[in-house]
Amino acid sequence: MPLSIGGPWLRRKVFDRSPTLMEIQFPQGEFWVYRHVHEDAQYIFVSKDNKPYRLGTSFDLIPSFLLTGIGATTRGQEKAKAAIRILAELYGQLATNHPLFGLRYQDIATYALWIDEQELAEETANWVRLRSQMTDLPDELDPETQRELNMAEMQGAPVMGNARLPGFGFSDEQPHQFALRTIQEGKLEEEQAIWRREEHVPPVYSNIFEEAERLPIATRLVRFLDMDGTTRTALYWSASNEALRPGERARKVLEESGMVGTDYLITATLAQRDAAYRTRTLHVRRLQLWQTDLTTEGVMQPVLLTTRGDTGLYHLTLQVSEFALDRTVTPPRPGPLLKITSIRFDSLRALRADPAVLEMSDLLPLWYDPVTSDTLPGRPYPFTRLSPDVPLALYFEVYHLTFGPDDRTRYEVAYEVRRREDGGLLRRDREVQTRSSTVYEGTSRTAREYVVLDLRAWERAKDLEVVVRVRDLVSGQEVSRSIRFEVVRS
């Protein structure tokens, strides 16, 4: 819903009283609520000076100068009243769509009403004093003014600041005190709401998942630097045969469509987006799975999707869908959707292209086997869990090495393994570190290296972190990358 600061009441109570305050000074806002996703899935979007909308809070919809300078002076009190009335208007709109703002709106709206009553009482009292001092008032006043004068004369005019509003604890607060407390507590509440949203609201939600089973996959992103100075991102993904086999819901879909015993079609789409989340390119891979391929245990061969040309901040989104393969038509086409998953990789940064700065790719884990590939010493291993019998290698590339006086590069590759070992029933887990280093020489400013880890030597490990550091022995620069795994027994 759009959020607007305006209306006759605010115009009369706020804008008409302050020539320097105009509605056009307030940012544009929208309030989005997804109660069907989660109670905490509520978002306030703010646009200032016609710039793109960004996430914000209710206080970002109010000019900052209106929230400062609130104090006990006459001007500070007037600014406090204006802030309270604007918050009442804003929270009234928010409270109709989400309970987070409901109770605070009640307090603010009630206090704003109290201010109106106080001001009306003061104005009426001024009429009474003026009437007692002047003799040239008209014999007959309009009915509304006459009623207000009569009420003031009967009850007396209350004194602004300490008049008590029955039933509310803030009745002894002056406007600047109430405004400062409300702003402080409101900001804290919204910060807590944002923390809850980040904890409970999934980064991706689609009702497609209500109709299809989730497809659990493993992914690994690795950034490399191409010769033109742009970043190439390799995304490897894989899944176990068990994860690819239709579950109970998918089998029911196959039965209803008469496609029991069919083969499957996997479609993987990788969306490459720029810093503003505008889609640059879609990369699509399709592969066919035979039903017999999934009868045994194991994992599918890792699938590679590659993006190129990034130079700054960028984002990626991967969607993998599994369909039944309809062979009743020629050529075969996708049948019912059986499983699907979507994963976002936000706020990735391109590698540094400055030739004066030592740079390094991410670490690519491999199932070490030099004879399986012409370019890599093994096949990619995108999983985060591994067993001690996995022959693990970590491949990486180093860029912008410096030539020495002999026109050769000299650099040291050191790796450190930090592992947490199981202490058994009577002992606590312990942290263990192992370090090794090797010095290399070369004739190119780019180096391609890998280290092989024998996990069988660490059979008691529960999880481990591997840190690889490269130090240019000519320039003295150093760069590092790290990777984590959970170690499980076969």
Tab-separated table of C-alpha atoms in Angstrom, residues 8-474:
chain	number	residue	atom	x	y	z
A	8	PRO	CA	-7.003	17.975	5.749
A	9	TRP	CA	-6.274	17.315	9.431
A	10	LEU	CA	-2.472	17.383	9.012
A	11	ARG	CA	-2.712	20.349	6.672
A	12	ARG	CA	-4.650	22.354	9.271
A	13	LYS	CA	-2.668	21.215	12.311
A	14	VAL	CA	0.865	21.050	10.863
A	15	PHE	CA	1.527	22.470	7.413
A	16	ASP	CA	-0.621	25.614	7.722
A	17	ARG	CA	1.169	26.514	10.957
A	18	SER	CA	4.707	26.094	9.573
A	19	PRO	CA	5.406	27.867	6.289
A	20	THR	CA	8.798	26.157	6.018
A	21	LEU	CA	7.280	22.648	6.200
A	22	MET	CA	5.720	21.323	3.007
A	23	GLU	CA	4.289	17.959	1.975
A	24	ILE	CA	6.712	17.776	-0.931
A	25	GLN	CA	9.605	17.489	1.543
A	26	PHE	CA	8.408	14.047	2.659
A	27	PRO	CA	9.804	10.952	0.881
A	28	GLN	CA	7.497	8.603	-0.949
A	29	GLY	CA	6.775	5.326	0.777
A	30	GLU	CA	5.164	1.952	0.269
A	31	PHE	CA	4.316	-0.744	2.790
A	32	TRP	CA	4.419	-4.371	1.660
A	33	VAL	CA	3.139	-7.162	3.902
A	34	TYR	CA	3.311	-10.909	3.220
A	35	ARG	CA	1.372	-12.428	6.113
A	36	HIS	CA	0.977	-15.693	4.175
A	37	VAL	CA	4.772	-16.080	4.220
A	38	HIS	CA	5.449	-15.103	7.846
A	39	GLU	CA	4.192	-12.696	10.481
A	40	ASP	CA	7.482	-10.788	10.276
A	41	ALA	CA	7.420	-10.461	6.473
A	42	GLN	CA	6.678	-6.722	6.381
A	43	TYR	CA	8.720	-4.169	4.469
A	44	ILE	CA	8.746	-0.367	4.253
A	45	PHE	CA	10.191	1.012	1.007
A	46	VAL	CA	11.351	4.623	0.791
A	47	SER	CA	12.114	6.797	-2.243
A	48	LYS	CA	13.807	10.182	-1.778
A	49	ASP	CA	14.222	12.787	-4.524
A	50	ASN	CA	12.657	10.435	-7.110
A	51	LYS	CA	15.478	7.920	-6.628
A	52	PRO	CA	14.827	4.138	-6.671
A	53	TYR	CA	13.034	2.678	-3.666
A	54	ARG	CA	15.112	1.118	-0.916
A	55	LEU	CA	14.313	-0.697	2.307
A	56	GLY	CA	13.821	1.592	5.291
A	57	THR	CA	11.785	2.228	8.426
A	58	SER	CA	8.854	4.464	9.237
A	59	PHE	CA	11.253	7.153	10.455
A	60	ASP	CA	12.906	7.305	7.021
A	61	LEU	CA	9.572	8.653	5.751
A	62	ILE	CA	9.958	11.776	7.909
A	63	PRO	CA	12.511	14.494	7.081
A	64	SER	CA	15.415	14.262	9.528
A	65	PHE	CA	15.207	17.962	10.421
A	66	LEU	CA	11.752	17.358	11.871
A	67	LEU	CA	13.085	14.719	14.283
A	68	THR	CA	15.892	16.919	15.603
A	69	GLY	CA	15.741	20.065	17.672
A	70	ILE	CA	12.870	18.737	19.777
A	71	GLY	CA	13.114	20.247	23.247
A	72	ALA	CA	11.536	22.240	26.065
A	73	THR	CA	11.752	25.586	24.252
A	74	THR	CA	8.685	27.026	22.575
A	75	ARG	CA	10.063	26.133	19.140
A	76	GLY	CA	11.127	22.686	20.345
A	77	GLN	CA	7.639	22.025	21.731
A	78	GLU	CA	6.001	23.073	18.454
A	79	LYS	CA	8.329	20.782	16.533
A	80	ALA	CA	7.453	17.950	18.946
A	81	LYS	CA	3.720	18.491	18.354
A	82	ALA	CA	4.245	18.418	14.586
A	83	ALA	CA	6.280	15.178	14.842
A	84	ILE	CA	3.623	13.554	17.045
A	85	ARG	CA	0.816	14.433	14.641
A	86	ILE	CA	2.771	13.206	11.621
A	87	LEU	CA	3.620	9.942	13.416
A	88	ALA	CA	-0.055	9.520	14.303
A	89	GLU	CA	-1.000	9.865	10.639
A	90	LEU	CA	1.765	7.514	9.468
A	91	TYR	CA	1.237	4.848	12.134
A	92	GLY	CA	-2.491	4.956	11.489
A	93	GLN	CA	-1.852	3.826	7.923
A	94	LEU	CA	0.682	1.175	8.969
A	95	ALA	CA	-1.483	-0.205	11.781
A	96	THR	CA	-4.286	-1.093	9.380
A	97	ASN	CA	-1.974	-3.634	7.710
A	98	HIS	CA	0.264	-4.985	10.472
A	99	PRO	CA	-0.142	-5.358	14.266
A	100	LEU	CA	3.465	-4.276	14.884
A	101	PHE	CA	2.316	-0.650	14.688
A	102	GLY	CA	-1.073	-1.054	16.383
A	103	LEU	CA	-0.320	-0.415	20.057
A	104	ARG	CA	2.087	2.410	19.300
A	105	TYR	CA	-0.517	4.028	17.084
A	106	GLN	CA	-3.018	3.977	19.943
A	107	ASP	CA	-0.599	5.808	22.226
A	108	ILE	CA	0.416	8.373	19.609
A	109	ALA	CA	-3.120	9.015	18.381
A	110	THR	CA	-4.397	9.431	21.935
A	111	TYR	CA	-1.628	11.879	22.792
A	112	ALA	CA	-2.252	13.810	19.561
A	113	LEU	CA	-5.927	14.063	20.559
A	114	TRP	CA	-4.868	15.296	24.001
A	115	ILE	CA	-2.728	17.995	22.357
A	116	ASP	CA	-5.732	19.071	20.283
A	117	GLU	CA	-7.864	19.318	23.416
A	118	GLN	CA	-5.166	21.263	25.226
A	119	GLU	CA	-4.822	23.731	22.368
A	120	LEU	CA	-8.589	24.105	22.106
A	121	ALA	CA	-8.797	24.756	25.843
A	122	GLU	CA	-6.057	27.397	25.606
A	123	GLU	CA	-7.754	29.081	22.662
A	124	THR	CA	-11.053	29.079	24.534
A	125	ALA	CA	-9.386	30.489	27.641
A	126	ASN	CA	-7.913	33.248	25.525
A	127	TRP	CA	-11.404	34.050	24.262
A	128	VAL	CA	-12.623	34.237	27.838
A	129	ARG	CA	-9.821	36.604	28.833
A	130	LEU	CA	-10.341	38.681	25.733
A	131	ARG	CA	-14.057	38.902	26.408
A	132	SER	CA	-13.450	40.103	29.954
A	133	GLN	CA	-11.014	42.783	28.745
A	134	MET	CA	-12.917	44.102	25.742
A	135	THR	CA	-16.305	45.711	25.573
A	136	ASP	CA	-16.716	45.843	21.833
A	137	LEU	CA	-17.324	42.149	21.252
A	138	PRO	CA	-20.511	41.398	19.300
A	139	ASP	CA	-23.603	40.835	21.384
A	140	GLU	CA	-24.161	37.487	19.727
A	141	LEU	CA	-21.446	34.971	18.815
A	142	ASP	CA	-21.822	32.005	16.509
A	143	PRO	CA	-23.288	28.967	18.341
A	144	GLU	CA	-20.046	26.922	18.329
A	145	THR	CA	-17.935	29.746	19.814
A	146	GLN	CA	-20.643	30.509	22.363
A	147	ARG	CA	-20.723	26.843	23.429
A	148	GLU	CA	-16.936	26.758	23.840
A	149	LEU	CA	-16.992	29.966	25.901
A	150	ASN	CA	-19.740	28.621	28.135
A	151	MET	CA	-17.879	25.364	28.731
A	152	ALA	CA	-14.644	27.220	29.506
A	153	GLU	CA	-16.416	29.523	31.946
A	154	MET	CA	-18.059	26.557	33.697
A	155	GLN	CA	-14.985	24.278	33.868
A	156	GLY	CA	-12.044	26.670	33.677
A	157	ALA	CA	-9.204	26.275	31.184
A	158	PRO	CA	-6.591	23.591	32.046
A	159	VAL	CA	-2.910	24.496	32.128
A	160	MET	CA	-0.831	23.123	29.261
A	161	GLY	CA	1.918	20.629	30.136
A	162	ASN	CA	0.701	18.918	33.306
A	163	ALA	CA	-2.993	18.379	32.646
A	164	ARG	CA	-3.738	14.717	33.249
A	165	LEU	CA	-5.434	12.508	30.669
A	166	PRO	CA	-7.188	9.763	32.712
A	167	GLY	CA	-6.097	6.209	32.082
A	168	PHE	CA	-2.811	6.902	30.246
A	169	GLY	CA	0.628	6.817	31.832
A	170	PHE	CA	2.063	9.460	29.538
A	171	SER	CA	-0.374	12.135	30.721
A	172	ASP	CA	2.317	13.884	32.786
A	173	GLU	CA	4.722	14.086	29.834
A	174	GLN	CA	5.137	17.304	27.942
A	175	PRO	CA	5.101	17.034	24.111
A	176	HIS	CA	8.877	17.082	23.689
A	177	GLN	CA	9.288	14.331	26.303
A	178	PHE	CA	6.635	12.157	24.715
A	179	ALA	CA	7.993	12.751	21.202
A	180	LEU	CA	11.591	11.870	22.143
A	181	ARG	CA	10.495	8.725	23.989
A	182	THR	CA	8.208	7.657	21.149
A	183	ILE	CA	10.927	8.122	18.528
A	184	GLN	CA	13.495	6.197	20.578
A	185	GLU	CA	11.164	3.308	21.403
A	186	GLY	CA	9.777	3.199	17.857
A	187	LYS	CA	13.230	2.929	16.295
A	188	LEU	CA	14.160	0.150	18.718
A	189	GLU	CA	10.965	-1.795	17.970
A	190	GLU	CA	11.516	-1.571	14.235
A	191	GLU	CA	15.157	-2.649	14.556
A	192	GLN	CA	14.005	-5.707	16.511
A	193	ALA	CA	11.363	-6.405	13.861
A	194	ILE	CA	14.055	-6.291	11.157
A	195	TRP	CA	16.185	-8.779	13.115
A	196	ARG	CA	13.200	-11.122	13.427
A	197	ARG	CA	12.474	-10.757	9.721
A	198	GLU	CA	16.056	-11.661	8.787
A	199	GLU	CA	15.873	-14.698	11.066
A	200	HIS	CA	12.440	-16.042	10.155
A	201	VAL	CA	11.590	-14.888	6.644
A	202	PRO	CA	13.126	-17.008	3.863
A	203	PRO	CA	15.254	-15.091	1.328
A	204	VAL	CA	13.181	-16.619	-1.476
A	205	TYR	CA	9.515	-17.537	-1.401
A	206	SER	CA	7.307	-18.811	-4.181
A	207	ASN	CA	3.930	-20.506	-4.199
A	208	ILE	CA	5.355	-22.860	-6.797
A	209	PHE	CA	6.716	-24.826	-3.851
A	210	GLU	CA	3.151	-25.434	-2.716
A	211	GLU	CA	2.545	-27.525	-5.824
A	212	ALA	CA	5.936	-29.221	-6.235
A	213	GLU	CA	8.409	-30.869	-3.903
A	214	ARG	CA	11.638	-29.097	-3.016
A	215	LEU	CA	14.746	-30.327	-4.767
A	216	PRO	CA	17.712	-30.292	-2.358
A	217	ILE	CA	20.919	-29.530	-4.238
A	218	ALA	CA	24.498	-28.648	-3.351
A	219	THR	CA	26.170	-25.614	-4.947
A	220	ARG	CA	29.626	-24.104	-5.105
A	221	LEU	CA	30.482	-20.642	-6.471
A	222	VAL	CA	34.026	-19.895	-7.606
A	223	ARG	CA	35.199	-16.542	-9.047
A	224	PHE	CA	38.014	-16.409	-11.569
A	225	LEU	CA	39.677	-13.433	-13.273
A	226	ASP	CA	39.669	-13.458	-17.069
A	227	MET	CA	42.370	-11.895	-19.214
A	228	ASP	CA	40.208	-8.859	-20.015
A	229	GLY	CA	40.015	-7.941	-16.304
A	230	THR	CA	36.420	-9.088	-15.807
A	231	THR	CA	35.263	-11.755	-13.404
A	232	ARG	CA	34.074	-15.153	-14.545
A	233	THR	CA	31.873	-16.984	-12.048
A	234	ALA	CA	31.659	-20.769	-12.194
A	235	LEU	CA	28.654	-22.272	-10.416
A	236	TYR	CA	28.754	-26.027	-9.895
A	237	TRP	CA	25.710	-27.848	-8.601
A	238	SER	CA	24.807	-31.451	-7.985
A	239	ALA	CA	22.276	-33.598	-6.141
A	240	SER	CA	22.074	-37.111	-4.819
A	241	ASN	CA	20.064	-39.742	-6.672
A	242	GLU	CA	17.843	-39.987	-3.635
A	243	ALA	CA	17.044	-36.273	-3.830
A	244	LEU	CA	16.217	-36.573	-7.543
A	245	ARG	CA	13.861	-39.523	-7.135
A	246	PRO	CA	10.168	-38.527	-7.006
A	247	GLY	CA	8.723	-38.322	-3.528
A	248	GLU	CA	5.203	-39.146	-2.426
A	249	ARG	CA	3.644	-35.978	-3.845
A	250	ALA	CA	5.546	-36.272	-7.126
A	251	ARG	CA	4.543	-39.917	-7.524
A	252	LYS	CA	0.909	-38.921	-7.069
A	253	VAL	CA	1.308	-36.304	-9.812
A	254	LEU	CA	2.816	-38.937	-12.114
A	255	GLU	CA	-0.029	-41.355	-11.415
A	256	GLU	CA	-2.673	-38.719	-12.110
A	257	SER	CA	-1.007	-37.820	-15.410
A	258	GLY	CA	-0.459	-41.468	-16.434
A	259	MET	CA	3.311	-41.008	-16.653
A	260	VAL	CA	4.536	-43.602	-14.149
A	261	GLY	CA	7.891	-45.016	-15.212
A	262	THR	CA	8.897	-41.994	-17.234
A	263	ASP	CA	12.314	-40.386	-17.558
A	264	TYR	CA	13.080	-36.900	-16.277
A	265	LEU	CA	14.185	-33.534	-17.609
A	266	ILE	CA	16.278	-31.166	-15.469
A	267	THR	CA	16.338	-27.452	-16.322
A	268	ALA	CA	18.851	-25.185	-14.555
A	269	THR	CA	18.584	-21.424	-15.075
A	270	LEU	CA	21.147	-18.975	-13.708
A	271	ALA	CA	20.107	-15.300	-13.772
A	272	GLN	CA	22.999	-12.825	-13.844
A	273	ARG	CA	21.996	-9.452	-12.355
A	274	ASP	CA	23.801	-6.143	-11.978
A	275	ALA	CA	24.141	-4.102	-8.784
A	276	ALA	CA	20.570	-2.760	-9.140
A	277	TYR	CA	19.179	-6.319	-9.575
A	278	ARG	CA	18.466	-5.771	-13.269
A	279	THR	CA	18.803	-9.053	-15.146
A	280	ARG	CA	21.730	-8.980	-17.592
A	281	THR	CA	21.789	-12.535	-18.915
A	282	LEU	CA	20.026	-15.849	-18.402
A	283	HIS	CA	22.169	-18.984	-18.617
A	284	VAL	CA	20.251	-22.224	-19.143
A	285	ARG	CA	21.344	-25.866	-19.029
A	286	ARG	CA	19.046	-28.817	-19.719
A	287	LEU	CA	19.853	-32.456	-19.163
A	288	GLN	CA	17.942	-35.685	-19.334
A	289	LEU	CA	17.924	-38.270	-16.571
A	290	TRP	CA	16.965	-41.844	-17.269
A	291	GLN	CA	14.787	-43.470	-14.664
A	292	THR	CA	17.338	-46.281	-14.335
A	293	ASP	CA	20.009	-43.702	-13.443
A	294	LEU	CA	18.269	-43.044	-10.141
A	295	THR	CA	17.766	-46.636	-8.960
A	296	THR	CA	21.186	-46.812	-7.299
A	297	GLU	CA	22.782	-44.694	-4.610
A	298	GLY	CA	25.200	-41.956	-5.596
A	299	VAL	CA	25.269	-38.407	-6.933
A	300	MET	CA	24.846	-36.932	-10.361
A	301	GLN	CA	27.808	-35.533	-12.263
A	302	PRO	CA	28.251	-31.859	-11.237
A	303	VAL	CA	26.645	-29.406	-13.651
A	304	LEU	CA	28.523	-26.218	-14.563
A	305	LEU	CA	26.924	-22.826	-15.273
A	306	THR	CA	29.232	-19.906	-16.085
A	307	THR	CA	28.711	-16.133	-16.069
A	308	ARG	CA	31.170	-13.595	-17.454
A	309	GLY	CA	31.850	-9.890	-17.666
A	310	ASP	CA	31.288	-8.675	-14.090
A	311	THR	CA	33.409	-5.764	-12.869
A	312	GLY	CA	31.745	-4.602	-9.631
A	313	LEU	CA	28.851	-5.634	-7.404
A	314	TYR	CA	26.583	-8.301	-8.905
A	315	HIS	CA	23.988	-10.912	-7.930
A	316	LEU	CA	23.068	-14.397	-9.114
A	317	THR	CA	19.914	-16.471	-8.787
A	318	LEU	CA	19.765	-20.185	-9.577
A	319	GLN	CA	16.580	-22.140	-10.235
A	320	VAL	CA	16.636	-25.890	-10.841
A	321	SER	CA	13.439	-27.651	-11.921
A	322	GLU	CA	12.768	-31.361	-12.417
A	323	PHE	CA	10.029	-32.366	-14.857
A	324	ALA	CA	8.616	-35.656	-16.011
A	325	LEU	CA	9.649	-36.182	-19.639
A	326	ASP	CA	6.645	-36.531	-21.924
A	327	ARG	CA	7.611	-38.935	-24.707
A	328	THR	CA	4.131	-39.143	-26.215
A	329	VAL	CA	5.042	-36.227	-28.509
A	330	THR	CA	7.920	-35.644	-30.893
A	331	PRO	CA	10.238	-34.197	-29.896
A	332	PRO	CA	9.742	-35.054	-26.186
A	333	ARG	CA	8.731	-32.113	-24.048
A	334	PRO	CA	8.562	-31.289	-20.325
A	335	GLY	CA	5.627	-32.852	-18.533
A	336	PRO	CA	4.393	-32.136	-14.984
A	337	LEU	CA	6.697	-30.235	-12.623
A	338	LEU	CA	7.887	-32.640	-9.921
A	339	LYS	CA	10.563	-30.794	-7.918
A	340	ILE	CA	12.035	-27.299	-7.831
A	341	THR	CA	14.455	-25.141	-5.878
A	342	SER	CA	15.639	-21.544	-6.056
A	343	ILE	CA	18.799	-20.095	-4.485
A	344	ARG	CA	20.023	-16.480	-4.393
A	345	PHE	CA	23.653	-15.398	-4.226
A	346	ASP	CA	23.470	-11.731	-3.305
A	347	SER	CA	26.145	-9.034	-3.152
A	348	LEU	CA	28.981	-10.801	-4.931
A	349	ARG	CA	31.978	-8.672	-5.833
A	350	ALA	CA	34.171	-8.987	-8.872
A	351	LEU	CA	37.839	-9.801	-8.356
A	352	ARG	CA	40.290	-6.899	-8.462
A	353	ALA	CA	41.610	-6.252	-11.962
A	354	ASP	CA	44.402	-3.860	-10.915
A	355	PRO	CA	47.665	-5.468	-12.166
A	356	ALA	CA	49.520	-3.877	-9.241
A	357	VAL	CA	47.410	-5.733	-6.666
A	358	LEU	CA	47.910	-9.434	-5.935
A	359	GLU	CA	44.630	-11.284	-6.425
A	360	MET	CA	43.403	-14.843	-6.014
A	361	SER	CA	40.407	-16.885	-7.130
A	362	ASP	CA	38.098	-18.657	-4.730
A	363	LEU	CA	38.943	-22.220	-3.724
A	364	LEU	CA	37.373	-24.932	-5.873
A	365	PRO	CA	37.095	-28.282	-4.042
A	366	LEU	CA	37.780	-31.315	-6.234
A	367	TRP	CA	37.404	-35.055	-5.905
A	368	TYR	CA	41.110	-35.532	-6.614
A	369	ASP	CA	41.776	-37.705	-9.658
A	370	PRO	CA	44.224	-36.176	-12.185
A	371	VAL	CA	43.246	-38.571	-14.980
A	372	THR	CA	39.558	-37.530	-15.052
A	373	SER	CA	40.089	-34.075	-16.580
A	374	ASP	CA	42.420	-32.256	-18.927
A	375	THR	CA	42.078	-28.924	-17.115
A	376	LEU	CA	41.423	-29.783	-13.468
A	377	PRO	CA	43.027	-32.450	-11.255
A	378	GLY	CA	39.685	-34.069	-10.516
A	379	ARG	CA	35.984	-33.398	-10.799
A	380	PRO	CA	34.349	-30.548	-8.845
A	381	TYR	CA	32.953	-31.415	-5.431
A	382	PRO	CA	30.153	-28.925	-4.615
A	383	PHE	CA	29.077	-30.529	-1.349
A	384	THR	CA	29.805	-29.048	2.085
A	385	ARG	CA	29.863	-32.471	3.776
A	386	LEU	CA	32.591	-34.983	3.112
A	387	SER	CA	33.878	-38.217	4.564
A	388	PRO	CA	37.523	-38.984	5.399
A	389	ASP	CA	37.797	-41.317	2.391
A	390	VAL	CA	37.195	-38.462	-0.066
A	391	PRO	CA	40.486	-37.573	-1.820
A	392	LEU	CA	40.056	-33.801	-1.529
A	393	ALA	CA	42.006	-31.255	-3.554
A	394	LEU	CA	41.596	-27.488	-3.590
A	395	TYR	CA	42.253	-25.749	-6.904
A	396	PHE	CA	42.907	-21.998	-7.164
A	397	GLU	CA	44.466	-19.387	-9.417
A	398	VAL	CA	46.762	-16.472	-8.521
A	399	TYR	CA	46.878	-13.247	-10.522
A	400	HIS	CA	49.260	-10.271	-10.827
A	401	LEU	CA	52.438	-11.893	-9.548
A	402	THR	CA	55.482	-9.623	-9.803
A	403	PHE	CA	58.596	-10.430	-11.843
A	404	GLY	CA	61.906	-10.313	-10.041
A	405	PRO	CA	65.288	-9.101	-11.442
A	406	ASP	CA	65.680	-12.475	-13.196
A	407	ASP	CA	62.283	-12.090	-14.941
A	408	ARG	CA	60.814	-14.844	-12.802
A	409	THR	CA	58.118	-14.874	-10.156
A	410	ARG	CA	58.631	-16.306	-6.678
A	411	TYR	CA	55.715	-16.944	-4.366
A	412	GLU	CA	54.895	-19.005	-1.317
A	413	VAL	CA	51.727	-21.078	-0.988
A	414	ALA	CA	50.840	-21.916	2.601
A	415	TYR	CA	47.769	-23.731	3.781
A	416	GLU	CA	46.472	-24.087	7.292
A	417	VAL	CA	43.904	-26.679	8.359
A	418	ARG	CA	41.881	-25.820	11.439
A	419	ARG	CA	39.846	-28.767	12.588
A	420	ARG	CA	37.613	-29.540	15.532
A	421	GLU	CA	38.140	-33.059	16.806
A	422	ASP	CA	35.740	-35.200	18.778
A	423	GLY	CA	36.959	-35.571	22.347
A	424	GLY	CA	34.849	-38.650	23.057
A	425	LEU	CA	32.390	-39.229	25.869
A	426	LEU	CA	34.522	-37.870	28.700
A	427	ARG	CA	36.496	-35.140	26.967
A	428	ARG	CA	35.584	-31.881	25.346
A	429	ASP	CA	36.131	-31.267	21.643
A	430	ARG	CA	39.489	-29.709	20.869
A	431	GLU	CA	40.772	-27.350	18.192
A	432	VAL	CA	43.801	-28.548	16.199
A	433	GLN	CA	45.788	-26.670	13.542
A	434	THR	CA	48.149	-27.980	10.887
A	435	ARG	CA	50.252	-25.769	8.623
A	436	SER	CA	52.393	-26.410	5.575
A	437	SER	CA	54.028	-24.185	2.944
A	438	THR	CA	55.903	-24.464	-0.347
A	439	VAL	CA	57.823	-21.916	-2.447
A	440	TYR	CA	57.307	-21.859	-6.215
A	441	GLU	CA	58.939	-20.066	-9.145
A	442	GLY	CA	57.419	-19.274	-12.506
A	443	THR	CA	57.577	-17.294	-15.706
A	444	SER	CA	53.981	-16.045	-15.789
A	445	ARG	CA	52.133	-13.460	-13.723
A	446	THR	CA	49.278	-15.965	-13.390
A	447	ALA	CA	49.687	-19.253	-11.541
A	448	ARG	CA	47.374	-22.247	-11.334
A	449	GLU	CA	47.877	-24.378	-8.245
A	450	TYR	CA	46.180	-26.994	-6.120
A	451	VAL	CA	46.781	-28.644	-2.766
A	452	VAL	CA	45.764	-32.193	-1.882
A	453	LEU	CA	44.483	-33.020	1.596
A	454	ASP	CA	44.528	-36.522	3.069
A	455	LEU	CA	41.513	-36.523	5.373
A	456	ARG	CA	42.202	-40.022	6.602
A	457	ALA	CA	44.903	-38.556	8.849
A	458	TRP	CA	42.175	-36.593	10.625
A	459	GLU	CA	39.670	-39.348	11.240
A	460	ARG	CA	38.475	-37.781	14.502
A	461	ALA	CA	37.673	-34.407	12.895
A	462	LYS	CA	34.059	-33.174	13.031
A	463	ASP	CA	34.501	-30.083	10.895
A	464	LEU	CA	37.428	-28.299	9.364
A	465	GLU	CA	38.396	-24.990	7.805
A	466	VAL	CA	41.162	-24.744	5.236
A	467	VAL	CA	42.901	-21.387	4.749
A	468	VAL	CA	45.176	-20.993	1.715
A	469	ARG	CA	47.554	-18.009	1.686
A	470	VAL	CA	49.683	-16.870	-1.213
A	471	ARG	CA	52.560	-14.464	-0.569
A	472	ASP	CA	54.383	-12.800	-3.432
A	473	LEU	CA	58.038	-12.978	-2.362
A	474	VAL	CA	58.971	-10.224	-4.834
